[in-house]
CSV table of N, CA and C in Angstrom, one decimal:
chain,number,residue,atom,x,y,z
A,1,UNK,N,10.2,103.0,48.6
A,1,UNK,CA,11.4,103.8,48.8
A,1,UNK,C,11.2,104.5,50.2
A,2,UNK,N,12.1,104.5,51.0
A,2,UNK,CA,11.9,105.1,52.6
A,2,UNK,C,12.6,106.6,52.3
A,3,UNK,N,12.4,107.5,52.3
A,3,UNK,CA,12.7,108.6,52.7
A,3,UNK,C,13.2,109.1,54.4
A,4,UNK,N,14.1,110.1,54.5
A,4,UNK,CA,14.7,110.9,56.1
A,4,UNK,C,14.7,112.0,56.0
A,5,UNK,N,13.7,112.9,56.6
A,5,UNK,CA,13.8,113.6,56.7
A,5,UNK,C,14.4,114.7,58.2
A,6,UNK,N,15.6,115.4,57.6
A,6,UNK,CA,16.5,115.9,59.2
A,6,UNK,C,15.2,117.0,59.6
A,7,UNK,N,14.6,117.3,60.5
A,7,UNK,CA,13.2,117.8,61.4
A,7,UNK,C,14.2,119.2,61.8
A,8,UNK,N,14.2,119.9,61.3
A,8,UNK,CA,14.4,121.3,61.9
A,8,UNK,C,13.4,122.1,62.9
A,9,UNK,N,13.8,122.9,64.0
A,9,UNK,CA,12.5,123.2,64.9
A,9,UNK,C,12.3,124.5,64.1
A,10,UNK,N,11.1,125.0,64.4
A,10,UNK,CA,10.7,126.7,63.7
A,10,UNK,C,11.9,127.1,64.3
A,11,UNK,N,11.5,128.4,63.4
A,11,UNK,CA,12.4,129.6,64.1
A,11,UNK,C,11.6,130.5,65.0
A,12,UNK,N,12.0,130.8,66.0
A,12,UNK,CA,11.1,132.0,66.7
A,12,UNK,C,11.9,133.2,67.2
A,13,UNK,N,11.4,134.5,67.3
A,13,UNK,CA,12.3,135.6,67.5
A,13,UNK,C,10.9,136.2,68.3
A,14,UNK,N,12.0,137.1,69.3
A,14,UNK,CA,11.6,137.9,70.2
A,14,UNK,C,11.5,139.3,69.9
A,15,UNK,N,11.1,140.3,69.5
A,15,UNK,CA,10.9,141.5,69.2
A,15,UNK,C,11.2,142.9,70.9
A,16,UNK,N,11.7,143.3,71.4
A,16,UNK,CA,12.1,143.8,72.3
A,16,UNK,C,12.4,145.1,71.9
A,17,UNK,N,11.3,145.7,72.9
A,17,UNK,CA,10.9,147.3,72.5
A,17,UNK,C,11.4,148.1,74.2
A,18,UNK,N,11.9,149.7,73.4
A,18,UNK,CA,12.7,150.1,74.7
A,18,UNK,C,11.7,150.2,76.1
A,19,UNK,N,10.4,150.6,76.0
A,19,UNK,CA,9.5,150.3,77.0
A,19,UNK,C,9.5,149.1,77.7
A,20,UNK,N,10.2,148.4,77.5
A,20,UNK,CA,10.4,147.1,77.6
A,20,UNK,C,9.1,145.7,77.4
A,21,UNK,N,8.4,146.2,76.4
A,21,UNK,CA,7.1,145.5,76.3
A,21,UNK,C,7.5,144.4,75.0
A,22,UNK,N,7.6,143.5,74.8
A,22,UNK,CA,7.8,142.1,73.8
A,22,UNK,C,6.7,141.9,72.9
A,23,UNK,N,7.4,141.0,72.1
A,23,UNK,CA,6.5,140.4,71.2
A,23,UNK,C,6.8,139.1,70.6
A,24,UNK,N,6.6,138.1,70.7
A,24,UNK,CA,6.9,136.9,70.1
A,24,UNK,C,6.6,136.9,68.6
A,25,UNK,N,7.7,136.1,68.0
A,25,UNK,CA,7.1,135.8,66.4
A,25,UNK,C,7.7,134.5,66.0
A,26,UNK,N,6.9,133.7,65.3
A,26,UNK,CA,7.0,132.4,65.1
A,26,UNK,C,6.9,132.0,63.6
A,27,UNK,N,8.0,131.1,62.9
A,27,UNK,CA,7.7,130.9,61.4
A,27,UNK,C,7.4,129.6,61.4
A,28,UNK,N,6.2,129.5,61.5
A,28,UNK,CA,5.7,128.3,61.0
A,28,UNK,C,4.7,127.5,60.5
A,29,UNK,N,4.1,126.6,60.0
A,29,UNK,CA,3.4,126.6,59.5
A,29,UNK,C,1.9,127.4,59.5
A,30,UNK,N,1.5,127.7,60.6
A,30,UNK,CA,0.5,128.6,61.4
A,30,UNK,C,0.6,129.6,60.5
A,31,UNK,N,1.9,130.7,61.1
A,31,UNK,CA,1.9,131.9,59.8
A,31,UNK,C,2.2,131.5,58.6
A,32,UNK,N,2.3,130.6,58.2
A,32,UNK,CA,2.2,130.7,56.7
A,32,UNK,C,0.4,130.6,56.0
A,33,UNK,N,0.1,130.2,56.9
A,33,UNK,CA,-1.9,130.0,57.1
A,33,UNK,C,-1.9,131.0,56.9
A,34,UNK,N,-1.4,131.6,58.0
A,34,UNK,CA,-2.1,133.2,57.8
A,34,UNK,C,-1.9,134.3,56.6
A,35,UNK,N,-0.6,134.3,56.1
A,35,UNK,CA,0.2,134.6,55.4
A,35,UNK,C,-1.0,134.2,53.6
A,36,UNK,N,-1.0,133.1,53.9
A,36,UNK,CA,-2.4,132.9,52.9
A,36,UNK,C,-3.5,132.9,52.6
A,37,UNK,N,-4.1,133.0,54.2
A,37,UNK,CA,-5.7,133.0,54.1
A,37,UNK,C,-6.0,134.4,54.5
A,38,UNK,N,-5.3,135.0,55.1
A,38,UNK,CA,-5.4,136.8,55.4
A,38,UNK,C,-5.5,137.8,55.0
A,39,UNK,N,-4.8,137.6,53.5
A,39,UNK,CA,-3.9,138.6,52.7
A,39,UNK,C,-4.3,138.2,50.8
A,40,UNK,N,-5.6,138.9,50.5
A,40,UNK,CA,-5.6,138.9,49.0
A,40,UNK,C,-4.3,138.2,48.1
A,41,UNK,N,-4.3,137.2,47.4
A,41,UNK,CA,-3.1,136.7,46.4
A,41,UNK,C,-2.7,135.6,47.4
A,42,UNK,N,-2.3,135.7,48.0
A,42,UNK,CA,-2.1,134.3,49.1
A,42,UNK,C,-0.7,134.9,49.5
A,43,UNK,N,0.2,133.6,49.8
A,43,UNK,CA,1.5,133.6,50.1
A,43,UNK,C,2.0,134.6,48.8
A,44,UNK,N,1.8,134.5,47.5
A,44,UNK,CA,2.7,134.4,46.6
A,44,UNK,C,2.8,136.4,46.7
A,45,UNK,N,1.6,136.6,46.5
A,45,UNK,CA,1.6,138.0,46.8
A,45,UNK,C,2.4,138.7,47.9
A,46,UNK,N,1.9,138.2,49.0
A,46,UNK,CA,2.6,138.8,50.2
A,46,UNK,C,4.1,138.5,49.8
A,47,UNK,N,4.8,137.8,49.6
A,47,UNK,CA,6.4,137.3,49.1
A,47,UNK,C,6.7,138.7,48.3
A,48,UNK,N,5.8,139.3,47.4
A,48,UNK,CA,6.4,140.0,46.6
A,48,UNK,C,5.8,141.3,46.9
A,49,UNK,N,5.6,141.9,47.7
A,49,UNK,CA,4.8,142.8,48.3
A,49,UNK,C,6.1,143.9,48.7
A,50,UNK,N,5.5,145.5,48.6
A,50,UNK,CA,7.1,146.7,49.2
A,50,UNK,C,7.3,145.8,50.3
A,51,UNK,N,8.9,146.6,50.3
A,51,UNK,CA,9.8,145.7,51.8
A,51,UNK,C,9.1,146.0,53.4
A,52,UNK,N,8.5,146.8,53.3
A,52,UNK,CA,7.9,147.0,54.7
A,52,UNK,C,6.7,146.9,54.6
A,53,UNK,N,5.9,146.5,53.8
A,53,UNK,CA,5.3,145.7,53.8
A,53,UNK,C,4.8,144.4,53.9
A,54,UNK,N,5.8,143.8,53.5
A,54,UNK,CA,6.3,142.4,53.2
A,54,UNK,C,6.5,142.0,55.0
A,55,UNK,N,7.7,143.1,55.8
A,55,UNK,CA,7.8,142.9,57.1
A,55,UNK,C,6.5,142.9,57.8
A,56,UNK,N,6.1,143.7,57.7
A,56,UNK,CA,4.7,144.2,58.5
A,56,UNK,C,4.1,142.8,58.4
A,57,UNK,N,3.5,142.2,57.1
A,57,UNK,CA,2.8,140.7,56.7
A,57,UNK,C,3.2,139.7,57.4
A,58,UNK,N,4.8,140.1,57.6
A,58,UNK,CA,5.6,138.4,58.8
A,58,UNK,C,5.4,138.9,60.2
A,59,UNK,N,5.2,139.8,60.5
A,59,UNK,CA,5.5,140.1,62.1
A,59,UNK,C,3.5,140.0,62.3
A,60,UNK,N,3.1,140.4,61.3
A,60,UNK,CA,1.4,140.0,62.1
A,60,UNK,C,0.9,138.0,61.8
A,61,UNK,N,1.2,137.7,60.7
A,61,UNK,CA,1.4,136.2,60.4
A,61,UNK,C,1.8,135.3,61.7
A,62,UNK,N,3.0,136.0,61.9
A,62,UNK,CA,4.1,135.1,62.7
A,62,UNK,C,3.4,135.5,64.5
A,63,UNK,N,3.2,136.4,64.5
A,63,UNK,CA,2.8,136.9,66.2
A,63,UNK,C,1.1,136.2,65.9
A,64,UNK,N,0.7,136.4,65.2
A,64,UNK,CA,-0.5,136.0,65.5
A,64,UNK,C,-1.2,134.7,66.8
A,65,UNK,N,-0.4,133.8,66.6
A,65,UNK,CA,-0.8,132.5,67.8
A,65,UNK,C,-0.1,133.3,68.9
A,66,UNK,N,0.5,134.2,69.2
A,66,UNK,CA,0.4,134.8,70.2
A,66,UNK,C,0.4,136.1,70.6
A,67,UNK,N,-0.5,136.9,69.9
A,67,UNK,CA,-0.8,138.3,70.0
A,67,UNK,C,-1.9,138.4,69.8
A,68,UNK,N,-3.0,138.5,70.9
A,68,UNK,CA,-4.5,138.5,71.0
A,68,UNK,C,-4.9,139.6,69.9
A,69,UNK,N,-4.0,141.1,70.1
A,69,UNK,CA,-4.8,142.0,69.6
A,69,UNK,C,-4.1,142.7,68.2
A,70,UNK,N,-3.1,141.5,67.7
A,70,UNK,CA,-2.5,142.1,66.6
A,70,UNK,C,-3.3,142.0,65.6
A,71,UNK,N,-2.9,142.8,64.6
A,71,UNK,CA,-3.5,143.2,63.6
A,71,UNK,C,-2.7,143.8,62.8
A,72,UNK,N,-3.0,144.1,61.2
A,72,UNK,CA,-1.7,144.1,60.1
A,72,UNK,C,-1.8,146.0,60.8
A,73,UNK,N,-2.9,147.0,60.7
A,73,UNK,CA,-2.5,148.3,61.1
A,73,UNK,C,-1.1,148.2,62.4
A,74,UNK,N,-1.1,147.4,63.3
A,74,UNK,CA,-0.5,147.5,64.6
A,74,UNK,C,1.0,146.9,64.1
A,75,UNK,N,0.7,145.9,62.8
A,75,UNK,CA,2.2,145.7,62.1
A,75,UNK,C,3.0,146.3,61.5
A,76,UNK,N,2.2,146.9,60.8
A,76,UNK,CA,2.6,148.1,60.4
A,76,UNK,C,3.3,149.3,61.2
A,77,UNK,N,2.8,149.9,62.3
A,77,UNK,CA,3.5,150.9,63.2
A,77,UNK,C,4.4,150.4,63.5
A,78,UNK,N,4.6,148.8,63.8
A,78,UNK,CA,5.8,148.5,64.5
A,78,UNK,C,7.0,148.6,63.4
A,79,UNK,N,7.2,147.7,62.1
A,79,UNK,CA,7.6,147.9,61.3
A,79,UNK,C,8.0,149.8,61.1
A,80,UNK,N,7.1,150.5,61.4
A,80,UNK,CA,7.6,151.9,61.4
A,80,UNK,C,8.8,152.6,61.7
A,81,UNK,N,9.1,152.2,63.1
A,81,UNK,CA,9.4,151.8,64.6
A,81,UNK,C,10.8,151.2,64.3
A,82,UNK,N,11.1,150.3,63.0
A,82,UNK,CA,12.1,149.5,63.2
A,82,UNK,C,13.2,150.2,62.2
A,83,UNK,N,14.9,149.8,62.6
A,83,UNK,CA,16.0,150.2,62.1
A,83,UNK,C,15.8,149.3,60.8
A,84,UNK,N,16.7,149.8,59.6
A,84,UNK,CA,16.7,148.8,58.5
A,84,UNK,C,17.3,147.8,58.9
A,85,UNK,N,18.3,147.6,59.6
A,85,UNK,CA,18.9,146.6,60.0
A,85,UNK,C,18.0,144.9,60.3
A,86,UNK,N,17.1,145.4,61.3
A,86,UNK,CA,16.0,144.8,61.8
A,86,UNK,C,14.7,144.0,60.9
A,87,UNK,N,14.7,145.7,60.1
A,87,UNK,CA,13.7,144.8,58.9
A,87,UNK,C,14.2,143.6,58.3
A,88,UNK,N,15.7,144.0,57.8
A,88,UNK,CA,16.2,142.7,56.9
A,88,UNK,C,16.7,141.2,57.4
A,89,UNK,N,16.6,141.6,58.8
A,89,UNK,CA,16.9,140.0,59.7
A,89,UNK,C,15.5,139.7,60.0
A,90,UNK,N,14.6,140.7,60.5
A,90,UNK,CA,13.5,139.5,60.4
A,90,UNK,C,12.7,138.8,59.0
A,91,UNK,N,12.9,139.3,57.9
A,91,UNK,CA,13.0,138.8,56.5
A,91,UNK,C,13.7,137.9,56.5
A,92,UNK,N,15.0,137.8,56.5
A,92,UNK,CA,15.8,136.8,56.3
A,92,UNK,C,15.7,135.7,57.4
A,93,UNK,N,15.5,136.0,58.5
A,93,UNK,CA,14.5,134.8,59.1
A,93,UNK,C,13.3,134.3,58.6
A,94,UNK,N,12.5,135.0,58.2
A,94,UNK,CA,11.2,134.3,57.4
A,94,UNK,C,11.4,133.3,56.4
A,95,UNK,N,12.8,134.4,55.8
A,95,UNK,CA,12.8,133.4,54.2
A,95,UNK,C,13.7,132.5,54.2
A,96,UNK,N,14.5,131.8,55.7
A,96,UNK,CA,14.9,131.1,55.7
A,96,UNK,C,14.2,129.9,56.2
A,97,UNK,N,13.5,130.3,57.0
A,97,UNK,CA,12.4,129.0,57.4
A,97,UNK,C,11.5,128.6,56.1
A,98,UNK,N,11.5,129.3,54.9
A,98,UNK,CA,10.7,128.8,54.4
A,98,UNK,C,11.2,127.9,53.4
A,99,UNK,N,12.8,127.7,53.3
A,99,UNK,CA,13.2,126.8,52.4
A,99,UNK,C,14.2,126.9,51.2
A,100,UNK,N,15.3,126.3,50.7
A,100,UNK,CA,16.3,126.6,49.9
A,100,UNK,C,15.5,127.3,48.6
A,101,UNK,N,14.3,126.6,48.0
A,101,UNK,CA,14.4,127.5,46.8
A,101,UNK,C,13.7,128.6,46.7
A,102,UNK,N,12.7,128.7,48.2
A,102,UNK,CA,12.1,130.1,47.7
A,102,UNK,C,12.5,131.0,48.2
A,103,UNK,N,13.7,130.3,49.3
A,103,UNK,CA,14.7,131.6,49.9
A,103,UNK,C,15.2,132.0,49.2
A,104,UNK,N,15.8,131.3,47.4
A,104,UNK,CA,16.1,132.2,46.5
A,104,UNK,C,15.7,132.9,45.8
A,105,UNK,N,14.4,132.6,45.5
A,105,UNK,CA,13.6,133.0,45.1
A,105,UNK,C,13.0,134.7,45.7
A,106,UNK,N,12.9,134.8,46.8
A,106,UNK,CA,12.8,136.0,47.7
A,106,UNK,C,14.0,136.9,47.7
A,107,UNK,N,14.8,136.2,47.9
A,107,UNK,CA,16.6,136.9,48.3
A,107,UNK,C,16.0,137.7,46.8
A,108,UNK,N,16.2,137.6,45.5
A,108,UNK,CA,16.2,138.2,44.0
A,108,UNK,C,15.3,139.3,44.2
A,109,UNK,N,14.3,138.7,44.7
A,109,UNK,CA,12.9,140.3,44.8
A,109,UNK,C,13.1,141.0,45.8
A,110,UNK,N,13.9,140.6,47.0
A,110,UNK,CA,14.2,141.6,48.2
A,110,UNK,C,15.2,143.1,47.5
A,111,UNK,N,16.3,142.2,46.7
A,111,UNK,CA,17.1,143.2,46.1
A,111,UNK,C,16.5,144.2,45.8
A,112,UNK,N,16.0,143.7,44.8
A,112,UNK,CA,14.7,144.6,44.0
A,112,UNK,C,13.7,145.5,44.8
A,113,UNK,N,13.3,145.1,45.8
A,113,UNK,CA,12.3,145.8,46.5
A,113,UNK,C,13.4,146.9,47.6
A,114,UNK,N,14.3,146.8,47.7
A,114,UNK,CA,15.0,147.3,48.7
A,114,UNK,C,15.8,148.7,47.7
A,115,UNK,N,15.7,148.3,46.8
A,115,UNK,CA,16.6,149.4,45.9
A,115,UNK,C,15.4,150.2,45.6
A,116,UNK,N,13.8,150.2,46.1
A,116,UNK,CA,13.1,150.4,45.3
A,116,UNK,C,12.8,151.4,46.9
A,117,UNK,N,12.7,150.5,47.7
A,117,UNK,CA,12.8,151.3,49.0
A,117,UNK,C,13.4,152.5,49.8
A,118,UNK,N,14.8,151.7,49.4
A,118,UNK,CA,16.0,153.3,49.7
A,118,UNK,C,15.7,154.5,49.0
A,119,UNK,N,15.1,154.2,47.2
A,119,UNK,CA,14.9,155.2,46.7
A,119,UNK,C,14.4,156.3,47.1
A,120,UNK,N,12.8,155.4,47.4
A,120,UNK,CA,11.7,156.3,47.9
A,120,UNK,C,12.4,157.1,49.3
A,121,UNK,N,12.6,156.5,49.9
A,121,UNK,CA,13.3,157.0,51.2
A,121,UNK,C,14.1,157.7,51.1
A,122,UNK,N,15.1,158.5,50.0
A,122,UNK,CA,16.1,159.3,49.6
A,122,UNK,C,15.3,160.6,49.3
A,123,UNK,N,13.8,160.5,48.8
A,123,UNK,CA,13.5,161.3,47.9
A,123,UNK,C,12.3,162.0,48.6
């Protein structure tokens, strides 16, 4: 049986800070490496990890092939740094490159993690 597969390119996003200093970030297979071999529990963990944590995990994963000196503390500050707005599009970029079912799969525990987030942040 022959199989077709339609080749979608990664997704990549530019991160632009008012100092005007950048950051590349890339979903692709690479950060998903990382995303597994970096981070205790693998992928599956990090997927279900608080929401700004979760971000912090994609923005060091993803910058990694091109951020000499990143590191999850340096993801973290940036993630600090960012409007909610921001958090949830570069998630929803992550969890779109990674695929129909576990983008649904994510979308259900983002809910979850985000209602869990505002809380804390209310209180």
């Amino acid at each position: 049986m022959k199989k077709t597969y339609a080749v979608k390119p990664k997704t990549e996003i530019e991160l632009q800070f008012e100092d005007g200093k950048s950051i590349n970030v890339t979903f692709d297979a690479a950060a998903i490496q990382h995303l597994v071999a970096d981070f205790d529990g693998g992928l599956s963990e990090a997927l279900e990890s608080e929401y700004t944590e979760l971000c912090a995990r994609i923005i060091y994963a993803g910058s990694m092939e091109h951020e000499s000196d990143m590191s999850i503390e340096k993801a973290k500050q940036i993630v600090s740094n960012l409007d909610l707005e921001t958090l949830t599009s570069i998630i929803e970029d992550f969890t779109d490159s990674l695929g129909k079912e576990k983008k649904a799969e994510i979308k259900e525990f983002q809910k979850k993690s985000m209602t869990e987030f505002m809380v804390k942040k209310s209180t």
